[in-house]
């Protein structure tokens, strides 16, 4: 204990204050690090928030006494992991964050009745755009969305009307959206906007990449044709894959389908007459009868001779004519047939099926053996595939089933069961260990040598005469040391130097001084400096 106080007294006030200051700073740093590591981990509350809404959110968090932390450019807000749900529920009840879009709540303002027709139309457009942006932003894979609608007004005395259109900008959470998601967004916007069609909706992402372009009627028809052909090929492929894998096993079959389809729309009308199937439609009968009273006589001599019997004086004979006419109209049976063939018929179908062979695991760790499938089994598979796809040789269908060995990755070891440490956050553990090692390295390799050097001060100077004799370099470079002090009885006593110093000790010291005068002077100067 006395040695410690002697070390403090020898260090001096300046070195002592510096050592204490360095110790305090190091202790504060270590304490801060330990407190930070021991505090609850922060979790992301919201990201990509606008500065205006970030200010409102922080005010609500301060009012609710929820500690928060802003990172990045202030658009990311972090709170304690245990209070994330509480903060989100509280902010959601107040409509935060709104992602910068305004919905139908714009009409909740009390001064809406005093607006002009133009202002009401603009607010309606803003509300519709905001609601669509919120709905699109809630979909999986989309971080934010902005919607721009163009709803032209109908002009008076104009026969042609301009069609509405829409432009959508998306900020994605992942690399890209698939085709079905893009179509879903286009149909969503078109269904929610009066008069808007999917062909007039343009979608781009935040990098400027075009996801869906506005199309004319021909372009829309072409896109529909491609989608129908792709859907047909995918349906046939799934059907063949299911039936083949059910026989050869899961993952032992590869199927590719190519369908040539006819999308021409054909309308055919035919009219047929059946002469045997006639039917009486109408019958018309006409009868005519005519008669005359005198019959003209020929001019002869007998006509001028009087009849002695008196017959010549009577009436002449009468002439009667009768005629009958009948008209029958027949209706011949007629058949009119109209046939409309919609596009989408399969013109030609090509199916390629690759089937893996049979792999038998080796015994006692040996290599597995491969064996091709029999010809009989391949013929059965070919018959199954032809039946499944509706094979038609007349239209030129091709179905090929080939047995080949698949290139497979080597089977690895089974994954080990999760250990005890797997339940913890690995990055958190690494962070704590690294911080602890850095703290220990700072204490042992920086702080400790610095404090030791300051406390010792000039202790590396030559020692005083009563303690030990310093080493002196000899003529040949070897160290020549002063003779060690004699035992307590023979040592030089400064208080009683007169009469008690032995002649032998003085003589030895004198011999050393005579042989090494320069080194002796340096030692004496060092003693004087220490004494002062």
Short mmCIF file of C-alpha atoms in Angstrom, two decimals:
data_model
loop_
_atom_site.label_atom_id
_atom_site.label_comp_id
_atom_site.label_asym_id
_atom_site.label_seq_id
_atom_site.Cartn_x
_atom_site.Cartn_y
_atom_site.Cartn_z
CA UNK A 1 0.00 0.00 0.00
CA UNK A 2 2.88 2.34 0.88
CA UNK A 3 4.47 1.60 -2.49
CA UNK A 4 1.27 2.68 -4.27
CA UNK A 5 1.17 6.00 -2.43
CA UNK A 6 4.89 6.50 -3.09
CA UNK A 7 4.22 5.90 -6.81
CA UNK A 8 1.44 8.50 -6.75
CA UNK A 9 3.66 11.05 -4.96
CA UNK A 10 6.52 10.48 -7.40
CA UNK A 11 4.22 10.84 -10.46
CA UNK A 12 3.44 14.47 -9.73
CA UNK A 13 0.11 16.35 -10.01
CA UNK A 14 0.20 16.82 -13.81
CA UNK A 15 0.65 13.13 -14.61
CA UNK A 16 -1.84 12.17 -11.93
CA UNK A 17 -4.56 14.46 -13.38
CA UNK A 18 -3.90 13.15 -16.92
CA UNK A 19 -4.13 9.54 -15.78
CA UNK A 20 -7.38 10.22 -13.92
CA UNK A 21 -8.84 12.00 -16.97
CA UNK A 22 -7.98 9.15 -19.31
CA UNK A 23 -9.41 6.65 -16.85
CA UNK A 24 -12.67 8.62 -16.60
CA UNK A 25 -13.05 8.88 -20.38
CA UNK A 26 -12.37 5.16 -20.85
CA UNK A 27 -14.82 4.30 -18.07
CA UNK A 28 -17.49 6.49 -19.69
CA UNK A 29 -16.97 4.85 -23.08
CA UNK A 30 -17.14 1.36 -21.64
CA UNK A 31 -20.22 2.26 -19.60
CA UNK A 32 -21.97 3.69 -22.67
CA UNK A 33 -21.11 0.62 -24.69
CA UNK A 34 -22.36 -1.74 -22.00
CA UNK A 35 -25.57 0.24 -21.51
CA UNK A 36 -26.16 0.34 -25.27
CA UNK A 37 -25.64 -3.39 -25.60
CA UNK A 38 -27.82 -4.08 -22.61
CA UNK A 39 -30.65 -1.84 -23.85
CA UNK A 40 -33.57 -3.25 -25.82
CA UNK A 41 -32.93 -3.67 -29.51
CA UNK A 42 -34.52 -1.13 -31.85
CA UNK A 43 -36.87 -2.28 -34.62
CA UNK A 44 -38.08 -0.50 -37.74
CA UNK A 45 -41.40 1.26 -37.30
CA UNK A 46 -41.79 2.95 -40.71
CA UNK A 47 -39.46 3.60 -43.62
CA UNK A 48 -39.70 5.86 -46.66
CA UNK A 49 -41.80 8.41 -44.77
CA UNK A 50 -41.96 11.97 -46.05
CA UNK A 51 -40.45 14.66 -43.85
CA UNK A 52 -43.80 16.28 -43.11
CA UNK A 53 -45.34 13.03 -41.94
CA UNK A 54 -42.13 12.08 -40.11
CA UNK A 55 -42.53 15.22 -37.99
CA UNK A 56 -46.15 14.35 -37.19
CA UNK A 57 -45.20 10.77 -36.29
CA UNK A 58 -42.40 11.86 -33.95
CA UNK A 59 -44.76 14.28 -32.22
CA UNK A 60 -47.26 11.50 -31.61
CA UNK A 61 -44.50 9.22 -30.28
CA UNK A 62 -43.26 11.90 -27.89
CA UNK A 63 -46.79 12.50 -26.64
CA UNK A 64 -47.19 8.76 -26.04
CA UNK A 65 -43.79 8.59 -24.25
CA UNK A 66 -42.37 6.11 -26.76
CA UNK A 67 -38.60 6.55 -27.33
CA UNK A 68 -37.70 6.67 -31.01
CA UNK A 69 -34.64 7.03 -33.20
CA UNK A 70 -34.31 8.57 -36.67
CA UNK A 71 -31.86 7.00 -39.09
CA UNK A 72 -30.73 7.63 -42.60
CA UNK A 73 -32.09 10.87 -43.97
CA UNK A 74 -34.88 10.96 -41.39
CA UNK A 75 -37.29 8.82 -43.38
CA UNK A 76 -36.70 5.69 -41.24
CA UNK A 77 -38.07 5.63 -37.70
CA UNK A 78 -36.99 3.01 -35.15
CA UNK A 79 -38.53 2.24 -31.76
CA UNK A 80 -38.03 -0.48 -29.16
CA UNK A 81 -38.95 -3.89 -30.51
CA UNK A 82 -41.47 -4.52 -27.73
CA UNK A 83 -43.41 -1.33 -28.59
CA UNK A 84 -43.56 -1.58 -32.37
CA UNK A 85 -47.09 -2.98 -32.50
CA UNK A 86 -48.34 -0.48 -29.94
CA UNK A 87 -46.90 2.43 -31.91
CA UNK A 88 -48.28 1.20 -35.22
CA UNK A 89 -51.78 0.72 -33.80
CA UNK A 90 -51.72 4.18 -32.25
CA UNK A 91 -50.53 5.87 -35.45
CA UNK A 92 -52.90 3.89 -37.66
CA UNK A 93 -55.85 5.12 -35.60
CA UNK A 94 -54.77 8.66 -36.46
CA UNK A 95 -54.27 7.90 -40.17
CA UNK A 96 -50.48 7.97 -40.14
CA UNK A 97 -48.61 7.46 -42.28
CA UNK A 98 -50.76 8.24 -45.29
CA UNK A 99 -47.84 7.73 -47.73
CA UNK A 100 -48.37 11.26 -49.02
CA UNK A 101 -51.71 10.48 -50.69
CA UNK A 102 -55.06 12.05 -49.91
CA UNK A 103 -58.19 9.98 -50.23
CA UNK A 104 -61.87 10.67 -49.84
CA UNK A 105 -61.19 12.38 -46.52
CA UNK A 106 -60.58 15.52 -48.57
CA UNK A 107 -64.36 15.97 -48.62
CA UNK A 108 -64.51 16.00 -44.82
CA UNK A 109 -63.40 19.62 -44.74
CA UNK A 110 -66.17 21.98 -43.58
CA UNK A 111 -65.65 24.49 -46.40
CA UNK A 112 -66.44 21.94 -49.14
CA UNK A 113 -69.86 23.53 -49.73
CA UNK A 114 -68.33 26.83 -50.73
CA UNK A 115 -66.16 25.38 -53.49
CA UNK A 116 -66.67 25.94 -57.17
CA UNK A 117 -67.44 23.21 -59.66
CA UNK A 118 -63.84 23.24 -60.87
CA UNK A 119 -62.48 22.78 -57.32
CA UNK A 120 -64.88 19.94 -56.64
CA UNK A 121 -63.81 18.15 -59.83
CA UNK A 122 -60.13 18.54 -58.92
CA UNK A 123 -60.75 17.25 -55.38
CA UNK A 124 -62.68 14.30 -56.78
CA UNK A 125 -59.78 13.47 -59.08
CA UNK A 126 -57.27 13.80 -56.21
CA UNK A 127 -59.36 11.59 -53.96
CA UNK A 128 -59.69 8.90 -56.62
CA UNK A 129 -55.95 8.96 -57.33
CA UNK A 130 -55.13 8.79 -53.62
CA UNK A 131 -57.45 5.87 -52.93
CA UNK A 132 -56.06 3.92 -55.88
CA UNK A 133 -52.48 4.64 -54.74
CA UNK A 134 -53.27 3.37 -51.24
CA UNK A 135 -54.87 0.21 -52.59
CA UNK A 136 -51.99 -0.54 -54.95
CA UNK A 137 -49.42 0.21 -52.22
CA UNK A 138 -51.06 -2.37 -49.95
CA UNK A 139 -50.32 -5.20 -52.41
CA UNK A 140 -47.49 -7.62 -51.78
CA UNK A 141 -44.17 -6.56 -53.31
CA UNK A 142 -45.09 -2.85 -53.70
CA UNK A 143 -43.63 -0.26 -51.33
CA UNK A 144 -45.43 2.82 -52.69
CA UNK A 145 -47.46 3.92 -55.69
CA UNK A 146 -48.48 7.13 -57.43
CA UNK A 147 -51.48 7.24 -59.77
CA UNK A 148 -52.16 9.91 -62.41
CA UNK A 149 -55.59 9.90 -64.03
CA UNK A 150 -56.68 11.83 -67.09
CA UNK A 151 -60.47 12.12 -67.19
CA UNK A 152 -61.35 14.40 -70.12
CA UNK A 153 -64.56 16.38 -69.93
CA UNK A 154 -67.17 15.90 -72.60
CA UNK A 155 -67.27 18.83 -75.00
CA UNK A 156 -70.56 20.25 -76.17
CA UNK A 157 -71.56 19.66 -79.79
CA UNK A 158 -68.75 17.15 -80.21
CA UNK A 159 -69.38 13.77 -81.75
CA UNK A 160 -66.06 12.21 -80.78
CA UNK A 161 -65.11 11.90 -77.12
CA UNK A 162 -61.59 11.41 -75.82
CA UNK A 163 -61.05 8.25 -73.81
CA UNK A 164 -59.65 8.45 -70.24
CA UNK A 165 -56.15 7.17 -69.48
CA UNK A 166 -54.01 6.40 -66.43
CA UNK A 167 -50.30 6.34 -65.56
CA UNK A 168 -48.95 4.48 -62.52
CA UNK A 169 -45.48 4.70 -60.97
CA UNK A 170 -44.52 1.89 -58.57
CA UNK A 171 -41.70 1.57 -56.04
CA UNK A 172 -41.09 -2.15 -55.66
CA UNK A 173 -39.88 -4.10 -52.66
CA UNK A 174 -38.26 -6.72 -54.87
CA UNK A 175 -36.74 -6.84 -58.33
CA UNK A 176 -39.84 -7.14 -60.48
CA UNK A 177 -43.49 -8.14 -60.67
CA UNK A 178 -44.77 -11.04 -62.70
CA UNK A 179 -47.18 -10.65 -65.61
CA UNK A 180 -50.25 -11.69 -63.61
CA UNK A 181 -49.61 -9.03 -60.95
CA UNK A 182 -49.21 -6.33 -63.59
CA UNK A 183 -52.50 -7.39 -65.23
CA UNK A 184 -54.19 -7.36 -61.83
CA UNK A 185 -53.10 -3.76 -61.21
CA UNK A 186 -54.29 -2.66 -64.66
CA UNK A 187 -57.69 -4.31 -64.17
CA UNK A 188 -57.98 -2.81 -60.69
CA UNK A 189 -57.43 0.74 -61.94
CA UNK A 190 -59.61 0.27 -65.01
CA UNK A 191 -62.50 -1.11 -62.94
CA UNK A 192 -62.36 1.76 -60.44
CA UNK A 193 -62.23 4.55 -63.06
CA UNK A 194 -65.33 5.33 -65.18
CA UNK A 195 -64.80 4.74 -68.89
CA UNK A 196 -61.20 3.53 -68.52
CA UNK A 197 -60.01 0.38 -70.28
CA UNK A 198 -57.00 -1.75 -69.40
CA UNK A 199 -55.39 -0.99 -72.76
CA UNK A 200 -55.00 2.68 -71.75
CA UNK A 201 -53.16 2.08 -68.47
CA UNK A 202 -49.37 2.56 -68.39
CA UNK A 203 -47.26 1.18 -65.52
CA UNK A 204 -43.58 1.92 -64.82
CA UNK A 205 -41.33 1.30 -61.80
CA UNK A 206 -39.03 3.68 -59.94
CA UNK A 207 -36.11 2.89 -62.28
CA UNK A 208 -38.10 3.92 -65.35
CA UNK A 209 -38.60 0.37 -66.57
CA UNK A 210 -41.82 -0.09 -68.51
CA UNK A 211 -43.99 -2.80 -67.00
CA UNK A 212 -47.14 -2.27 -69.08
CA UNK A 213 -47.66 0.08 -72.02
CA UNK A 214 -50.86 1.59 -73.36
CA UNK A 215 -52.06 -0.37 -76.37
CA UNK A 216 -54.31 0.08 -79.33
CA UNK A 217 -57.14 -2.35 -80.07
CA UNK A 218 -54.85 -4.45 -82.26
CA UNK A 219 -52.17 -4.55 -79.58
CA UNK A 220 -54.69 -5.62 -76.96
CA UNK A 221 -55.93 -8.40 -79.24
CA UNK A 222 -52.35 -9.54 -79.84
CA UNK A 223 -51.63 -9.59 -76.10
CA UNK A 224 -54.80 -11.58 -75.50
CA UNK A 225 -53.77 -14.08 -78.16
CA UNK A 226 -50.36 -14.59 -76.61
CA UNK A 227 -51.81 -15.03 -73.14
CA UNK A 228 -54.36 -17.57 -74.39
CA UNK A 229 -51.70 -19.57 -76.20
CA UNK A 230 -49.44 -19.53 -73.14
CA UNK A 231 -52.32 -20.61 -70.91
CA UNK A 232 -53.17 -23.47 -73.27
CA UNK A 233 -49.58 -24.71 -73.37
CA UNK A 234 -49.28 -24.47 -69.60
CA UNK A 235 -52.53 -26.38 -69.08
CA UNK A 236 -51.41 -29.22 -71.35
CA UNK A 237 -47.97 -29.29 -69.72
CA UNK A 238 -49.44 -29.58 -66.21
CA UNK A 239 -51.76 -32.35 -67.36
CA UNK A 240 -48.95 -34.39 -68.89
CA UNK A 241 -46.60 -33.74 -65.95
CA UNK A 242 -49.19 -34.93 -63.43
CA UNK A 243 -49.92 -38.17 -65.24
CA UNK A 244 -46.28 -39.01 -66.03
CA UNK A 245 -44.90 -38.16 -62.58
CA UNK A 246 -47.65 -40.26 -61.08
CA UNK A 247 -46.05 -43.26 -62.80
CA UNK A 248 -42.29 -42.53 -62.74
CA UNK A 249 -42.15 -40.53 -59.52
CA UNK A 250 -41.86 -36.90 -58.52
CA UNK A 251 -39.11 -35.02 -60.35
CA UNK A 252 -38.39 -37.84 -62.81
CA UNK A 253 -40.10 -36.22 -65.82
CA UNK A 254 -39.59 -33.05 -67.83
CA UNK A 255 -42.37 -31.88 -70.17
CA UNK A 256 -42.39 -29.17 -72.84
CA UNK A 257 -45.44 -28.30 -74.95
CA UNK A 258 -45.72 -26.17 -78.11
CA UNK A 259 -49.18 -25.44 -79.49
CA UNK A 260 -49.90 -23.88 -82.87
CA UNK A 261 -53.31 -22.29 -82.54
CA UNK A 262 -55.78 -20.78 -84.99
CA UNK A 263 -57.28 -17.54 -83.68
CA UNK A 264 -59.26 -16.69 -86.83
CA UNK A 265 -62.93 -16.07 -86.22
CA UNK A 266 -65.01 -17.75 -88.96
CA UNK A 267 -68.72 -17.20 -89.61
CA UNK A 268 -70.38 -19.67 -92.08
CA UNK A 269 -74.00 -19.66 -93.31
CA UNK A 270 -75.46 -22.53 -95.39
CA UNK A 271 -78.95 -22.97 -96.94
CA UNK A 272 -80.28 -26.39 -98.05
CA UNK A 273 -83.43 -27.29 -100.03
CA UNK A 274 -85.11 -30.74 -99.82
CA UNK A 275 -87.19 -31.49 -102.91
CA UNK A 276 -88.73 -34.58 -101.34
CA UNK A 277 -90.06 -32.71 -98.42
CA UNK A 278 -92.55 -30.47 -100.24
CA UNK A 279 -95.69 -29.19 -98.55
CA UNK A 280 -98.87 -27.72 -100.16
CA UNK A 281 -98.82 -24.07 -99.37
CA UNK A 282 -101.98 -22.88 -101.23
CA UNK A 283 -104.64 -24.18 -103.77
CA UNK A 284 -106.56 -21.98 -106.22
CA UNK A 285 -109.60 -23.36 -108.31
CA UNK A 286 -111.34 -21.36 -111.09
CA UNK A 287 -114.60 -22.61 -112.97
CA UNK A 288 -116.14 -20.73 -115.94
CA UNK A 289 -119.49 -21.53 -117.80
CA UNK A 290 -120.84 -19.67 -120.91
CA UNK A 291 -124.02 -20.27 -123.22
CA UNK A 292 -125.56 -18.61 -126.42
CA UNK A 293 -129.43 -18.49 -127.45
CA UNK A 294 -129.30 -18.46 -131.38
CA UNK A 295 -127.15 -20.51 -133.49
CA UNK A 296 -126.36 -18.85 -136.82
CA UNK A 297 -127.76 -20.63 -139.93
CA UNK A 298 -126.01 -21.23 -143.14
CA UNK A 299 -127.24 -19.43 -146.30
CA UNK A 300 -128.79 -22.29 -148.34
CA UNK A 301 -131.86 -22.85 -150.50
CA UNK A 302 -133.47 -25.08 -147.90
CA UNK A 303 -133.34 -22.30 -145.37
CA UNK A 304 -135.63 -20.20 -147.55
CA UNK A 305 -138.23 -22.95 -148.10
CA UNK A 306 -140.96 -22.94 -145.51
CA UNK A 307 -141.14 -25.97 -143.26
CA UNK A 308 -144.39 -27.75 -143.78
CA UNK A 309 -144.31 -29.07 -140.24
CA UNK A 310 -143.85 -25.63 -138.71
CA UNK A 311 -140.46 -26.36 -137.11
CA UNK A 312 -138.75 -23.59 -138.94
CA UNK A 313 -140.74 -21.03 -137.12
CA UNK A 314 -139.44 -21.98 -133.65
CA UNK A 315 -136.25 -20.75 -131.58
CA UNK A 316 -132.78 -21.79 -132.68
CA UNK A 317 -130.58 -24.26 -130.64
CA UNK A 318 -128.47 -22.91 -127.60
CA UNK A 319 -124.55 -23.30 -127.25
CA UNK A 320 -123.05 -23.87 -123.73
CA UNK A 321 -119.28 -23.65 -122.81
CA UNK A 322 -117.81 -24.73 -119.39
CA UNK A 323 -114.09 -24.40 -118.22
CA UNK A 324 -112.35 -25.29 -114.90
CA UNK A 325 -108.80 -24.24 -113.71
CA UNK A 326 -106.96 -25.31 -110.46
CA UNK A 327 -103.59 -23.93 -109.22
CA UNK A 328 -101.67 -25.68 -106.41
CA UNK A 329 -98.62 -23.94 -104.76
CA UNK A 330 -96.07 -26.18 -103.00
CA UNK A 331 -93.46 -25.07 -100.33
CA UNK A 332 -90.14 -26.85 -100.62
CA UNK A 333 -88.43 -27.49 -97.23
CA UNK A 334 -85.33 -25.34 -96.68
CA UNK A 335 -82.67 -25.52 -93.96
CA UNK A 336 -80.54 -22.46 -93.09
CA UNK A 337 -77.48 -23.10 -90.87
CA UNK A 338 -75.17 -20.38 -89.48
CA UNK A 339 -71.97 -21.49 -87.76
CA UNK A 340 -69.55 -19.11 -85.99
CA UNK A 341 -66.15 -20.56 -85.09
CA UNK A 342 -64.34 -18.54 -82.43
CA UNK A 343 -60.55 -18.35 -82.52
CA UNK A 344 -58.42 -20.46 -80.28
CA UNK A 345 -58.58 -23.86 -81.89
CA UNK A 346 -55.48 -26.03 -81.78
CA UNK A 347 -54.02 -26.36 -85.24
CA UNK A 348 -51.04 -28.53 -84.27
CA UNK A 349 -49.70 -29.84 -80.97
CA UNK A 350 -46.15 -30.91 -80.14
CA UNK A 351 -45.31 -32.58 -76.82
CA UNK A 352 -41.82 -33.61 -75.71
CA UNK A 353 -41.45 -35.73 -72.56
CA UNK A 354 -38.12 -36.77 -71.05
CA UNK A 355 -38.28 -39.56 -68.46
CA UNK A 356 -35.45 -40.49 -66.13
CA UNK A 357 -34.39 -44.08 -65.66
CA UNK A 358 -34.39 -46.15 -62.49
CA UNK A 359 -31.64 -45.36 -59.96
CA UNK A 360 -30.97 -48.01 -57.33
CA UNK A 361 -29.08 -46.92 -54.20
CA UNK A 362 -25.85 -48.81 -53.58
CA UNK A 363 -25.37 -51.03 -50.57
CA UNK A 364 -22.93 -50.06 -47.79
CA UNK A 365 -22.23 -46.61 -49.21
CA UNK A 366 -21.53 -47.81 -52.76
CA UNK A 367 -22.33 -45.72 -55.82
CA UNK A 368 -25.97 -45.93 -56.95
CA UNK A 369 -26.63 -47.85 -60.14
CA UNK A 370 -28.64 -46.54 -63.09
CA UNK A 371 -30.87 -48.68 -65.34
CA UNK A 372 -32.96 -47.47 -68.31
CA UNK A 373 -36.66 -48.18 -68.41
CA UNK A 374 -38.00 -51.02 -70.54
CA UNK A 375 -39.47 -50.49 -73.98
CA UNK A 376 -42.82 -51.82 -72.83
CA UNK A 377 -43.01 -49.23 -70.05
CA UNK A 378 -42.09 -46.44 -72.47
CA UNK A 379 -44.87 -47.50 -74.84
CA UNK A 380 -47.37 -47.38 -71.99
CA UNK A 381 -46.21 -43.87 -71.10
CA UNK A 382 -46.52 -42.81 -74.75
CA UNK A 383 -50.09 -44.11 -74.88
CA UNK A 384 -50.96 -42.27 -71.67
CA UNK A 385 -49.54 -38.98 -72.95
CA UNK A 386 -51.37 -39.27 -76.28
CA UNK A 387 -54.65 -39.89 -74.53
CA UNK A 388 -54.10 -37.01 -72.11
CA UNK A 389 -53.41 -34.39 -74.82
CA UNK A 390 -56.04 -35.63 -77.29
CA UNK A 391 -53.60 -36.78 -79.94
CA UNK A 392 -54.86 -36.30 -83.50
CA UNK A 393 -52.66 -37.63 -86.29
CA UNK A 394 -54.73 -35.96 -89.02
CA UNK A 395 -53.83 -32.46 -87.87
CA UNK A 396 -50.13 -33.38 -87.55
CA UNK A 397 -49.71 -33.76 -83.77
CA UNK A 398 -46.33 -34.99 -82.55
CA UNK A 399 -45.76 -36.70 -79.18
CA UNK A 400 -42.30 -37.93 -78.19
CA UNK A 401 -41.49 -39.77 -74.94
CA UNK A 402 -37.76 -40.39 -74.48
CA UNK A 403 -35.93 -42.22 -71.72
CA UNK A 404 -32.70 -40.47 -70.69
CA UNK A 405 -30.57 -40.07 -67.60
CA UNK A 406 -31.02 -36.77 -65.77
CA UNK A 407 -28.07 -34.73 -64.52
CA UNK A 408 -28.66 -34.44 -60.79
CA UNK A 409 -26.74 -32.71 -58.05
CA UNK A 410 -25.09 -34.99 -55.48
CA UNK A 411 -27.26 -35.68 -52.53
CA UNK A 412 -25.90 -33.86 -49.48
CA UNK A 413 -26.08 -34.79 -45.87
CA UNK A 414 -29.28 -34.30 -44.01
CA UNK A 415 -29.48 -30.96 -42.24
CA UNK A 416 -28.65 -31.11 -38.60
CA UNK A 417 -31.24 -30.34 -36.01
CA UNK A 418 -31.24 -26.77 -34.77
CA UNK A 419 -29.06 -26.28 -31.74
CA UNK A 420 -29.47 -24.16 -28.69
CA UNK A 421 -27.72 -21.13 -30.18
CA UNK A 422 -29.88 -21.19 -33.31
CA UNK A 423 -32.72 -19.68 -31.34
CA UNK A 424 -30.73 -16.47 -30.81
CA UNK A 425 -29.93 -13.68 -33.23
CA UNK A 426 -26.54 -14.58 -34.67
CA UNK A 427 -25.68 -11.06 -35.74
CA UNK A 428 -26.58 -9.75 -32.30
CA UNK A 429 -24.25 -12.26 -30.62
CA UNK A 430 -21.41 -11.40 -33.02
CA UNK A 431 -21.93 -7.72 -32.31
CA UNK A 432 -21.75 -8.24 -28.55
CA UNK A 433 -18.64 -10.42 -28.75
CA UNK A 434 -16.86 -7.95 -31.06
CA UNK A 435 -17.70 -5.03 -28.78
CA UNK A 436 -16.42 -6.92 -25.73
CA UNK A 437 -13.16 -7.89 -27.43
CA UNK A 438 -12.63 -4.30 -28.60
CA UNK A 439 -13.19 -3.02 -25.07
CA UNK A 440 -10.72 -5.48 -23.56
CA UNK A 441 -8.14 -4.72 -26.22
CA UNK A 442 -8.49 -0.99 -25.56
CA UNK A 443 -8.06 -1.47 -21.80
CA UNK A 444 -5.05 -3.82 -21.93
CA UNK A 445 -3.16 -2.48 -24.94
CA UNK A 446 -3.92 1.26 -24.83
CA UNK A 447 -5.23 2.38 -21.50
CA UNK A 448 -3.03 0.28 -19.23
CA UNK A 449 0.36 1.18 -20.85
CA UNK A 450 -0.63 4.83 -21.01
CA UNK A 451 -1.56 5.05 -17.33
CA UNK A 452 1.51 3.04 -16.29
CA UNK A 453 3.82 5.36 -18.23
CA UNK A 454 2.25 8.46 -16.75
CA UNK A 455 2.39 7.12 -13.20
CA UNK A 456 6.00 6.03 -13.43
CA UNK A 457 7.14 9.30 -14.93
CA UNK A 458 10.96 9.41 -14.83
CA UNK A 459 11.48 6.09 -13.15
CA UNK A 460 13.53 4.88 -16.11
CA UNK A 461 16.41 7.21 -15.11
CA UNK A 462 19.47 5.76 -13.32
CA UNK A 463 18.85 4.73 -9.74
CA UNK A 464 20.37 6.56 -6.77
CA UNK A 465 23.50 5.42 -5.02
CA UNK A 466 21.88 3.83 -1.98
CA UNK A 467 19.70 1.49 -4.08
CA UNK A 468 21.95 0.05 -6.80
CA UNK A 469 24.86 0.83 -9.05
CA UNK A 470 23.99 1.57 -12.68
CA UNK A 471 25.63 -0.28 -15.50
CA UNK A 472 28.49 1.46 -17.29
CA UNK A 473 29.68 0.59 -20.76
CA UNK A 474 33.16 -0.79 -20.80
CA UNK A 475 35.87 -0.03 -23.26
CA UNK A 476 35.01 -3.07 -25.45
CA UNK A 477 31.28 -2.32 -25.40
CA UNK A 478 30.54 -4.69 -22.55
CA UNK A 479 28.65 -3.49 -19.56
CA UNK A 480 30.82 -2.64 -16.58
CA UNK A 481 28.79 -2.36 -13.44
CA UNK A 482 29.69 -0.58 -10.30
CA UNK A 483 30.38 -2.92 -7.45
CA UNK A 484 27.29 -3.83 -5.51
CA UNK A 485 26.92 -2.23 -2.14
CA UNK A 486 28.39 -4.00 0.76
CA UNK A 487 26.25 -5.59 3.40
CA UNK A 488 24.47 -3.43 5.92
CA UNK A 489 27.46 -3.43 8.25
CA UNK A 490 29.90 -2.27 5.52
CA UNK A 491 27.58 0.17 3.70
CA UNK A 492 28.31 3.86 3.52
CA UNK A 493 26.26 5.78 6.07
CA UNK A 494 25.79 9.35 4.84
CA UNK A 495 24.98 10.67 8.34
CA UNK A 496 28.17 9.28 9.84
CA UNK A 497 30.39 9.23 6.76
CA UNK A 498 33.33 10.51 8.67
CA UNK A 499 35.03 7.69 10.48
CA UNK A 500 32.71 4.85 9.30
CA UNK A 501 33.52 4.59 5.56
CA UNK A 502 35.81 1.75 4.90
CA UNK A 503 38.87 2.38 2.91
CA UNK A 504 38.26 -0.58 0.61
CA UNK A 505 34.86 0.72 -0.57
CA UNK A 506 36.20 4.19 -1.17
CA UNK A 507 39.14 2.79 -3.03
CA UNK A 508 36.86 0.69 -5.30
CA UNK A 509 34.66 3.66 -6.07
CA UNK A 510 37.69 5.80 -6.77
CA UNK A 511 39.12 3.18 -9.12
CA UNK A 512 35.87 3.03 -11.08
CA UNK A 513 35.66 6.83 -11.33
CA UNK A 514 39.28 7.02 -12.52
CA UNK A 515 38.67 4.38 -15.21
CA UNK A 516 35.32 5.80 -16.36
CA UNK A 517 35.27 9.53 -15.67
CA UNK A 518 32.64 10.47 -18.28
CA UNK A 519 30.13 7.83 -17.22
CA UNK A 520 30.60 8.81 -13.60
CA UNK A 521 29.80 12.42 -14.40
CA UNK A 522 26.59 11.38 -16.14
CA UNK A 523 25.52 9.25 -13.17
CA UNK A 524 26.08 12.12 -10.77
CA UNK A 525 24.12 14.48 -12.99
CA UNK A 526 21.24 12.01 -13.05
CA UNK A 527 21.23 11.83 -9.26
CA UNK A 528 21.13 15.59 -9.03
CA UNK A 529 18.23 15.81 -11.45
CA UNK A 530 16.25 13.24 -9.46
CA UNK A 531 17.00 15.06 -6.24
CA UNK A 532 15.75 18.35 -7.68
#
